[in-house]
Coordinates of C-alpha atoms and ligand atoms in Angstrom, one line a residue:
M1 CA 158.2 83.4 160.5
A2 CA 157.0 82.1 157.3
L3 CA 153.4 83.0 157.1
R4 CA 154.9 86.6 158.1
S5 CA 158.0 87.4 155.7
L6 CA 155.1 85.8 153.9
L7 CA 152.8 88.9 154.8
L8 CA 155.3 90.8 155.3
G9 CA 155.8 90.8 150.9
A10 CA 152.3 90.3 150.2
V11 CA 151.5 94.0 152.5
A12 CA 155.5 95.7 150.3
A13 CA 154.0 94.4 146.6
G14 CA 150.5 96.0 147.2
H15 CA 152.4 99.4 148.7
L16 CA 154.6 99.3 145.2
A17 CA 151.7 98.2 142.9
A18 CA 149.0 99.8 144.1
A19 CA 147.7 100.5 139.8
A20 CA 147.8 95.7 139.6
S21 CA 145.0 93.7 140.5
V22 CA 147.7 91.1 141.5
T23 CA 149.7 91.0 144.6
C24 CA 152.1 88.6 144.9
S25 CA 154.3 88.0 147.7
A26 CA 158.1 90.0 147.4
S27 CA 159.8 86.3 148.3
A28 CA 157.1 83.6 145.2
P29 CA 160.3 82.3 143.7
L30 CA 161.3 82.9 139.6
S31 CA 159.7 80.7 137.1
C32 CA 161.7 77.8 135.6
H33 CA 163.2 77.2 139.4
N34 CA 161.0 76.6 141.1
T35 CA 161.4 73.7 144.4
T36 CA 158.3 73.8 145.2
S37 CA 154.8 74.2 143.7
Y38 CA 153.5 77.4 144.0
D39 CA 150.6 79.5 143.5
T40 CA 149.7 80.2 139.7
C41 CA 148.3 83.5 139.6
C42 CA 152.4 84.3 141.0
L43 CA 154.2 82.1 138.8
N44 CA 154.1 81.8 135.7
Y45 CA 153.6 78.3 135.3
P46 CA 153.5 75.7 132.9
G47 CA 154.7 79.1 131.0
G48 CA 157.5 80.4 132.8
H49 CA 160.2 80.9 130.3
L50 CA 158.7 83.8 129.0
L51 CA 160.9 85.5 125.6
L52 CA 160.2 89.7 124.3
T53 CA 160.4 88.4 120.7
Q54 CA 161.4 91.6 117.8
F55 CA 160.9 92.1 113.7
W56 CA 163.3 92.6 111.7
D57 CA 160.2 93.7 108.4
T58 CA 162.5 94.5 105.2
N59 CA 160.2 93.8 102.2
P60 CA 158.0 95.0 102.5
A61 CA 158.7 97.3 105.3
T62 CA 157.0 97.9 109.2
G63 CA 158.1 100.6 111.3
P64 CA 160.3 103.2 111.3
S65 CA 163.9 102.9 110.2
N66 CA 165.4 103.2 112.9
S67 CA 164.0 100.3 115.0
W68 CA 163.3 96.5 115.0
T69 CA 159.1 96.6 116.0
I70 CA 157.1 94.7 118.6
H71 CA 155.7 90.6 117.7
G72 CA 155.0 89.8 121.0
L73 CA 155.4 87.8 124.0
W74 CA 155.9 84.2 124.1
P75 CA 155.1 82.2 126.9
D76 CA 156.5 79.6 126.2
H77 CA 157.6 76.4 129.5
C78 CA 161.5 75.9 130.6
D79 CA 162.3 73.2 127.6
G80 CA 161.9 74.8 124.3
T81 CA 157.7 73.5 124.0
Y82 CA 155.0 75.9 124.5
D83 CA 150.8 75.5 124.3
S84 CA 148.8 77.9 122.1
S85 CA 145.3 79.6 122.4
C86 CA 144.4 78.6 126.0
D87 CA 140.9 80.2 126.4
S88 CA 139.5 80.7 123.1
S89 CA 136.6 82.4 125.9
R90 CA 139.5 85.2 125.6
A91 CA 140.3 85.3 122.2
Y92 CA 138.7 89.3 121.8
T93 CA 138.5 90.6 118.4
N94 CA 138.2 94.0 119.8
I95 CA 142.2 95.1 120.7
T96 CA 142.7 98.1 118.9
Q97 CA 138.8 99.4 121.1
I98 CA 140.5 97.5 124.3
L99 CA 143.3 99.0 124.8
Q100 CA 141.4 102.7 123.2
A101 CA 139.2 102.4 126.6
A102 CA 141.7 101.3 129.0
A103 CA 145.4 102.3 127.7
P104 CA 145.2 105.2 125.0
S105 CA 148.9 105.4 125.1
T106 CA 150.3 101.8 125.0
L107 CA 147.5 101.4 121.9
Q108 CA 149.6 104.7 120.1
Y109 CA 152.9 103.2 121.4
M110 CA 151.9 100.0 118.8
Q111 CA 150.4 101.6 116.2
T112 CA 154.1 102.8 116.2
Y113 CA 156.2 99.5 117.1
W114 CA 154.0 96.6 116.4
K115 CA 153.2 96.2 113.2
D116 CA 152.1 93.9 110.8
Y117 CA 153.4 93.8 107.4
T118 CA 150.0 93.2 105.5
G119 CA 148.5 96.1 107.0
N120 CA 146.7 94.7 110.3
D121 CA 147.8 95.4 113.4
E122 CA 144.2 94.9 115.1
T123 CA 144.8 91.2 113.5
F124 CA 148.4 90.3 114.0
W125 CA 148.0 92.1 118.0
E126 CA 144.5 89.3 118.0
H127 CA 146.8 86.8 117.2
E128 CA 149.5 87.5 119.2
W129 CA 147.1 88.1 121.9
G130 CA 144.6 85.0 121.5
K131 CA 147.3 82.4 120.8
H132 CA 150.4 83.7 123.9
G133 CA 148.8 85.8 125.9
T134 CA 146.1 83.3 126.8
C135 CA 148.7 81.0 128.1
I136 CA 149.6 83.3 130.5
S137 CA 149.3 81.6 133.5
T138 CA 149.4 85.1 135.8
L139 CA 146.9 86.7 133.9
K140 CA 143.9 84.4 134.5
P141 CA 140.8 86.1 135.3
S142 CA 140.7 84.2 138.6
C143 CA 144.0 85.9 139.6
Y144 CA 141.9 88.5 139.6
T145 CA 140.9 90.8 142.7
N146 CA 137.3 92.8 141.4
Y147 CA 138.7 91.2 137.3
Q148 CA 136.9 93.7 134.7
P149 CA 136.8 92.2 131.4
T150 CA 139.7 92.0 129.6
Q151 CA 141.6 94.0 131.8
E152 CA 144.0 90.8 132.0
A153 CA 144.6 91.6 127.9
V154 CA 145.8 95.1 128.7
D155 CA 148.3 94.2 131.5
F156 CA 149.8 91.9 128.3
F157 CA 149.7 94.6 125.9
S158 CA 151.0 97.2 128.5
K159 CA 154.0 94.6 129.7
T160 CA 154.9 93.8 125.5
V161 CA 155.2 97.4 125.3
A162 CA 157.2 97.9 128.2
L163 CA 159.3 95.6 128.4
F164 CA 159.5 96.6 124.1
Q165 CA 161.1 99.5 125.7
T166 CA 163.5 98.0 127.5
L167 CA 165.4 96.5 124.5
P168 CA 166.2 98.9 121.6
S169 CA 167.9 96.5 119.5
Y170 CA 169.0 98.9 117.4
S171 CA 171.3 101.7 119.1
W172 CA 172.7 98.5 120.8
L173 CA 173.5 97.3 117.5
S174 CA 174.0 99.5 116.1
A175 CA 176.8 101.1 118.9
A176 CA 178.2 98.0 118.1
G177 CA 178.6 99.2 114.3
I178 CA 176.3 96.2 112.9
V179 CA 173.6 99.8 110.9
P180 CA 171.0 98.0 108.1
S181 CA 173.2 98.3 105.1
S182 CA 172.2 96.3 101.4
T183 CA 176.2 95.5 100.6
A184 CA 177.9 95.2 104.2
T185 CA 177.7 91.0 105.4
Y186 CA 177.8 90.4 109.9
T187 CA 179.1 87.3 111.2
L188 CA 176.1 85.5 114.1
S189 CA 179.2 86.6 116.8
A190 CA 179.4 89.7 116.1
I191 CA 175.7 90.3 116.3
Q192 CA 175.7 88.5 119.0
S193 CA 178.2 89.7 121.1
A194 CA 175.9 93.4 120.6
L195 CA 173.7 92.2 122.1
T196 CA 174.8 90.1 124.9
S197 CA 176.1 92.5 126.1
R198 CA 174.2 94.9 126.6
F199 CA 171.3 92.4 127.1
G200 CA 173.4 90.1 129.8
Y201 CA 172.8 86.7 128.5
A202 CA 172.4 85.0 124.6
V203 CA 169.4 86.8 122.4
T204 CA 168.2 83.8 119.4
I205 CA 168.8 85.4 116.5
N206 CA 167.7 84.4 112.8
C207 CA 167.2 84.8 109.3
N208 CA 164.4 84.3 106.5
S209 CA 166.2 81.9 103.7
N210 CA 168.2 84.9 102.4
K211 CA 170.9 85.2 105.2
E212 CA 168.8 88.5 106.2
L213 CA 168.4 89.5 109.8
N214 CA 164.7 89.7 110.5
E215 CA 164.0 88.4 113.8
L216 CA 165.7 88.7 118.0
W217 CA 163.8 87.2 120.5
Y218 CA 165.5 88.0 124.0
H219 CA 164.3 85.3 127.3
Y220 CA 163.1 85.6 130.7
N221 CA 162.3 84.0 133.8
V222 CA 160.1 85.6 135.3
Q223 CA 159.5 86.6 140.0
G224 CA 156.1 86.8 140.5
S225 CA 153.4 87.6 137.4
V226 CA 153.4 88.9 134.7
Q227 CA 151.9 92.0 135.3
S228 CA 154.7 93.7 137.9
G229 CA 156.6 91.0 138.8
N230 CA 160.2 91.3 138.2
F231 CA 161.8 90.0 134.3
Q232 CA 164.7 88.4 134.7
P233 CA 166.9 87.7 132.1
A234 CA 168.4 84.3 130.8
D235 CA 170.0 81.6 128.6
P236 CA 167.9 80.6 125.1
V237 CA 166.3 77.8 125.7
G238 CA 164.5 75.3 122.5
S239 CA 165.9 76.3 119.4
G240 CA 169.2 77.6 118.3
S241 CA 169.5 80.5 116.2
T242 CA 168.8 80.3 112.5
C243 CA 171.6 82.7 111.0
P244 CA 174.5 81.1 109.2
S245 CA 177.4 82.0 111.0
T246 CA 179.5 84.1 108.4
G247 CA 177.5 85.9 105.6
I248 CA 174.3 87.9 107.6
K249 CA 173.4 90.1 105.7
Y250 CA 170.7 93.2 108.1
L251 CA 168.8 95.0 105.1
P252 CA 167.9 98.5 105.0
K253 CA 164.4 99.2 105.6
P254 CA 163.4 100.4 102.3
G255 CA 161.7 103.9 102.2
G256 CA 161.8 104.4 106.3
A257 CA 161.0 107.9 108.0
T258 CA 163.4 107.7 110.5
T259 CA 162.9 108.7 114.2
T260 CA 164.1 108.4 117.6
T261 CA 161.7 106.6 119.8
A262 CA 161.2 106.7 123.0
T263 CA 162.4 103.3 123.0
T264 CA 166.2 104.6 122.3
L265 CA 166.0 107.5 125.2
T266 CA 166.2 105.5 128.6
T267 CA 168.4 104.0 127.0
T268 CA 171.2 105.4 124.4
T269 CA 173.5 107.5 126.5
T270 CA 176.3 107.6 123.5
S271 CA 173.7 107.5 121.1
A272 CA 174.5 107.5 117.6
A273 CA 171.9 109.8 116.5
A274 CA 173.6 113.7 115.2
T275 CA 172.9 116.6 117.4
G276 CA 170.8 119.3 116.2
T277 CA 169.0 117.4 113.7
P278 CA 165.2 118.4 113.0
L279 CA 162.6 116.6 112.7
S280 CA 160.4 116.9 109.5
G281 CA 156.7 115.0 109.0
K282 CA 154.1 113.9 111.0
G283 CA 154.8 112.4 115.0
Y284 CA 153.7 112.7 118.5
L285 CA 155.4 115.1 121.4
N286 CA 156.3 112.5 124.1
V287 CA 155.9 114.1 127.7
V288 CA 159.0 112.5 129.9
T289 CA 159.5 113.6 133.8
G290 CA 161.9 111.3 136.2
G291 CA 163.4 109.0 132.7
T292 CA 159.7 107.7 132.8
Q293 CA 157.3 109.1 129.4
T294 CA 154.1 110.1 131.4
G295 CA 151.6 111.2 128.7
C296 CA 151.7 113.6 126.5
I297 CA 151.2 116.9 124.4
I298 CA 148.0 117.4 123.4
S299 CA 147.0 120.4 120.6
A300 CA 147.0 123.2 122.0
G301 CA 150.5 122.8 123.3
T302 CA 149.4 121.5 126.8
W303 CA 150.4 118.6 128.5
Y304 CA 147.4 115.6 129.1
T305 CA 148.1 112.5 130.9
S306 CA 145.3 110.6 129.8
G307 CA 144.0 111.0 126.5
T308 CA 145.3 111.0 123.0
C309 CA 148.0 112.7 122.1
A310 CA 148.0 114.9 119.2
T311 CA 149.8 114.8 115.9
F312 CA 152.6 118.4 115.0
T313 CA 153.7 118.9 111.9
A314 CA 157.2 119.0 112.0
T315 CA 158.4 121.6 109.0
A316 CA 162.2 122.3 108.3
S317 CA 162.4 126.0 109.0
G318 CA 166.6 127.9 109.2
S319 CA 168.7 125.4 111.7
G320 CA 166.1 123.6 113.0
F321 CA 162.2 122.6 112.8
T322 CA 158.6 124.9 113.5
L323 CA 155.5 122.7 114.9
T324 CA 152.0 122.5 114.0
S325 CA 149.0 120.5 115.6
S326 CA 145.5 121.0 114.3
K327 CA 144.5 124.0 116.2
G328 CA 147.1 126.4 114.4
K329 CA 151.0 126.9 114.4
C330 CA 153.3 126.6 118.2
A331 CA 155.4 128.9 119.4
I332 CA 156.6 130.1 123.3
S333 CA 154.3 132.8 123.5
S334 CA 155.0 134.8 127.3
N335 CA 157.4 131.4 128.6
A336 CA 155.2 129.6 127.7
L337 CA 154.3 127.1 124.9
T338 CA 151.0 127.7 122.5
C339 CA 149.2 126.0 119.1
A340 CA 146.7 128.5 117.5
S341 CA 145.3 129.5 114.8
S342 CA 146.0 133.5 116.6
V343 CA 150.1 132.5 116.1
T344 CA 151.3 134.2 113.2
T345 CA 155.1 133.2 114.1
A346 CA 156.6 130.0 114.9
T347 CA 158.6 128.9 116.5
V348 CA 161.9 126.8 116.0
F349 CA 162.6 124.6 117.8
S350 CA 165.4 121.9 117.3
Y351 CA 166.4 118.7 118.8
D352 CA 169.5 117.5 120.1
G353 CA 168.8 113.5 119.0
T354 CA 166.5 112.9 121.8
Y355 CA 165.3 115.6 123.6
L356 CA 163.0 118.7 121.4
T357 CA 165.0 121.9 122.7
Y358 CA 164.4 125.5 123.3
G359 CA 167.0 128.6 122.6
G360 CA 169.4 125.6 122.9
S361 CA 168.3 123.5 126.5
S362 CA 165.6 120.2 126.6
S363 CA 163.9 121.9 130.2
F364 CA 160.7 122.5 130.3
Y365 CA 158.3 123.4 132.9
A366 CA 154.8 122.6 134.2
T367 CA 153.1 123.6 137.6
A368 CA 152.0 120.4 138.4
V369 CA 152.0 116.8 136.6
P370 CA 147.9 116.3 135.2
S371 CA 145.8 113.8 136.1
G372 CA 142.1 113.1 135.5
T373 CA 141.0 115.7 132.3
T374 CA 143.4 118.8 133.9
Q375 CA 146.0 119.9 131.4
S376 CA 149.1 121.6 132.6
T377 CA 151.2 125.1 130.1
V378 CA 154.6 123.9 129.2
Y379 CA 156.8 127.2 129.9
T380 CA 160.2 127.5 129.3
S381 CA 160.7 129.3 132.7
S382 CA 161.9 127.7 135.7
Q383 CA 158.7 126.1 137.5
S384 CA 158.2 123.4 140.3
V385 CA 157.8 120.6 138.0
S386 CA 160.6 119.9 135.1
L387 CA 159.8 117.7 131.5
K388 CA 161.3 117.1 128.4
I389 CA 159.9 116.9 124.9
T390 CA 160.8 113.8 122.8
W391 CA 159.4 113.0 119.2
Q392 CA 157.1 109.8 117.7
A393 CA 156.8 109.4 115.1
Q394 CA 153.6 108.6 112.9
Ligands
NAG401 C1 156.6 74.4 140.1 O1 155.5 74.9 140.0 C2 154.0 74.5 139.1 C3 153.3 75.0 139.8 O2 153.1 74.6 141.0 C4 154.1 73.2 140.4 O3 153.6 72.0 139.4 C5 156.2 72.4 140.2 O4 155.6 70.8 139.9 C6 156.3 73.0 140.4 N1 158.6 72.5 140.6 C7 158.5 71.7 141.0 C8 160.0 71.1 140.8 O5 157.9 72.1 142.7
NAG402 C1 135.6 93.9 124.2 O1 134.9 92.3 123.8 C2 134.1 91.3 124.3 C3 134.1 90.7 124.8 O2 134.5 89.4 124.0 C4 133.6 93.0 125.8 O3 133.6 92.1 126.5 C5 133.9 94.0 126.2 O4 133.4 95.1 126.6 C6 134.3 93.9 125.4 N1 135.6 96.2 125.2 C7 135.5 97.1 124.1 C8 135.9 98.0 125.0 O5 134.5 97.1 122.7

């Protein structure tokens, strides 16, 4: 009976996680809740209490002015103590190259949302990986079948980004009226309740010595592996919030570009973003299908899922904006998006607070989801695949 359910669980998990190299039984225990010993490739141990931590840096500012940024993913012990720098042989010093080769869209996202306040992102990523990532038991090379060097670091960064995208702190706070201000102050209980009502559990809320809100820690236990397991929100353990109970400042980020992010799009249905806001400046056009980011638009205006996203420049025009890539102006021509030097009149697009719109509609289409080196034309007329396009400011 036990064997049978274990096998069925393994088969089911295997189907779901075709691309993952660690397959864990659906009956693997929840970390910090196991009552017997279990394979540490499928039970995070001893670091079973995972924290997704976020920064609000204002001096100097990092990241978009309307988003928190990623600090890291930390495997604390169940009592809040933790191990660090667990495997110097895997303290990689080429995180950018590793991700460029294996997960370019994760890298691109990190270049906006996982920022070092001194400007040295690579060193910061190396530190987070080497100090914390190498202590995650389910990421040990021996847990992988056909392990390829550095693939566990790719899993670490991809998972951290994916978790961060489910935790839009800026939107959660702003929906409760807690917005950056150089004059307002907030109470700890108001901030806690704004976040707890969304996350489901208390969040560790940290301030610097000037009572300025600067860090949030979201706590989880994990059933199965970090790579493909189920992250379950949990109560904090360890040191408590460092903010005072009243008089907390939440300072604006000076000079940051405002962006509506892929982070907020899936969760902010009652978005505070104004509708019809024109976009301006440089950014990426990400493609969303079925609520998930699936590649992006490249310089010719086509949709691609496996390469580097093109930078577009949005310039205010009329009630909206035009878009330009390195290939030239972008236009809707014969119901298809094209960016080329031959385009003489750029089309005016709009933005509904979440998605790019054309002619009042945020729906775009393709005849197929591209894969490998294939590109798909993006149409404004109905085709078999429906997609939406988001703006990620650079
Ligand atoms: C939980 O699993 C770990 C790893 O197998 C083991 O060392 C630990 O003793 C287990 N805890 C309990 C209470 O059985
Ligand atoms: C990164 O460095 C590791 C060794 O530290 C090496 O195995 C790997 O091939 C390098 N990856 C890239 C993409 O350069």
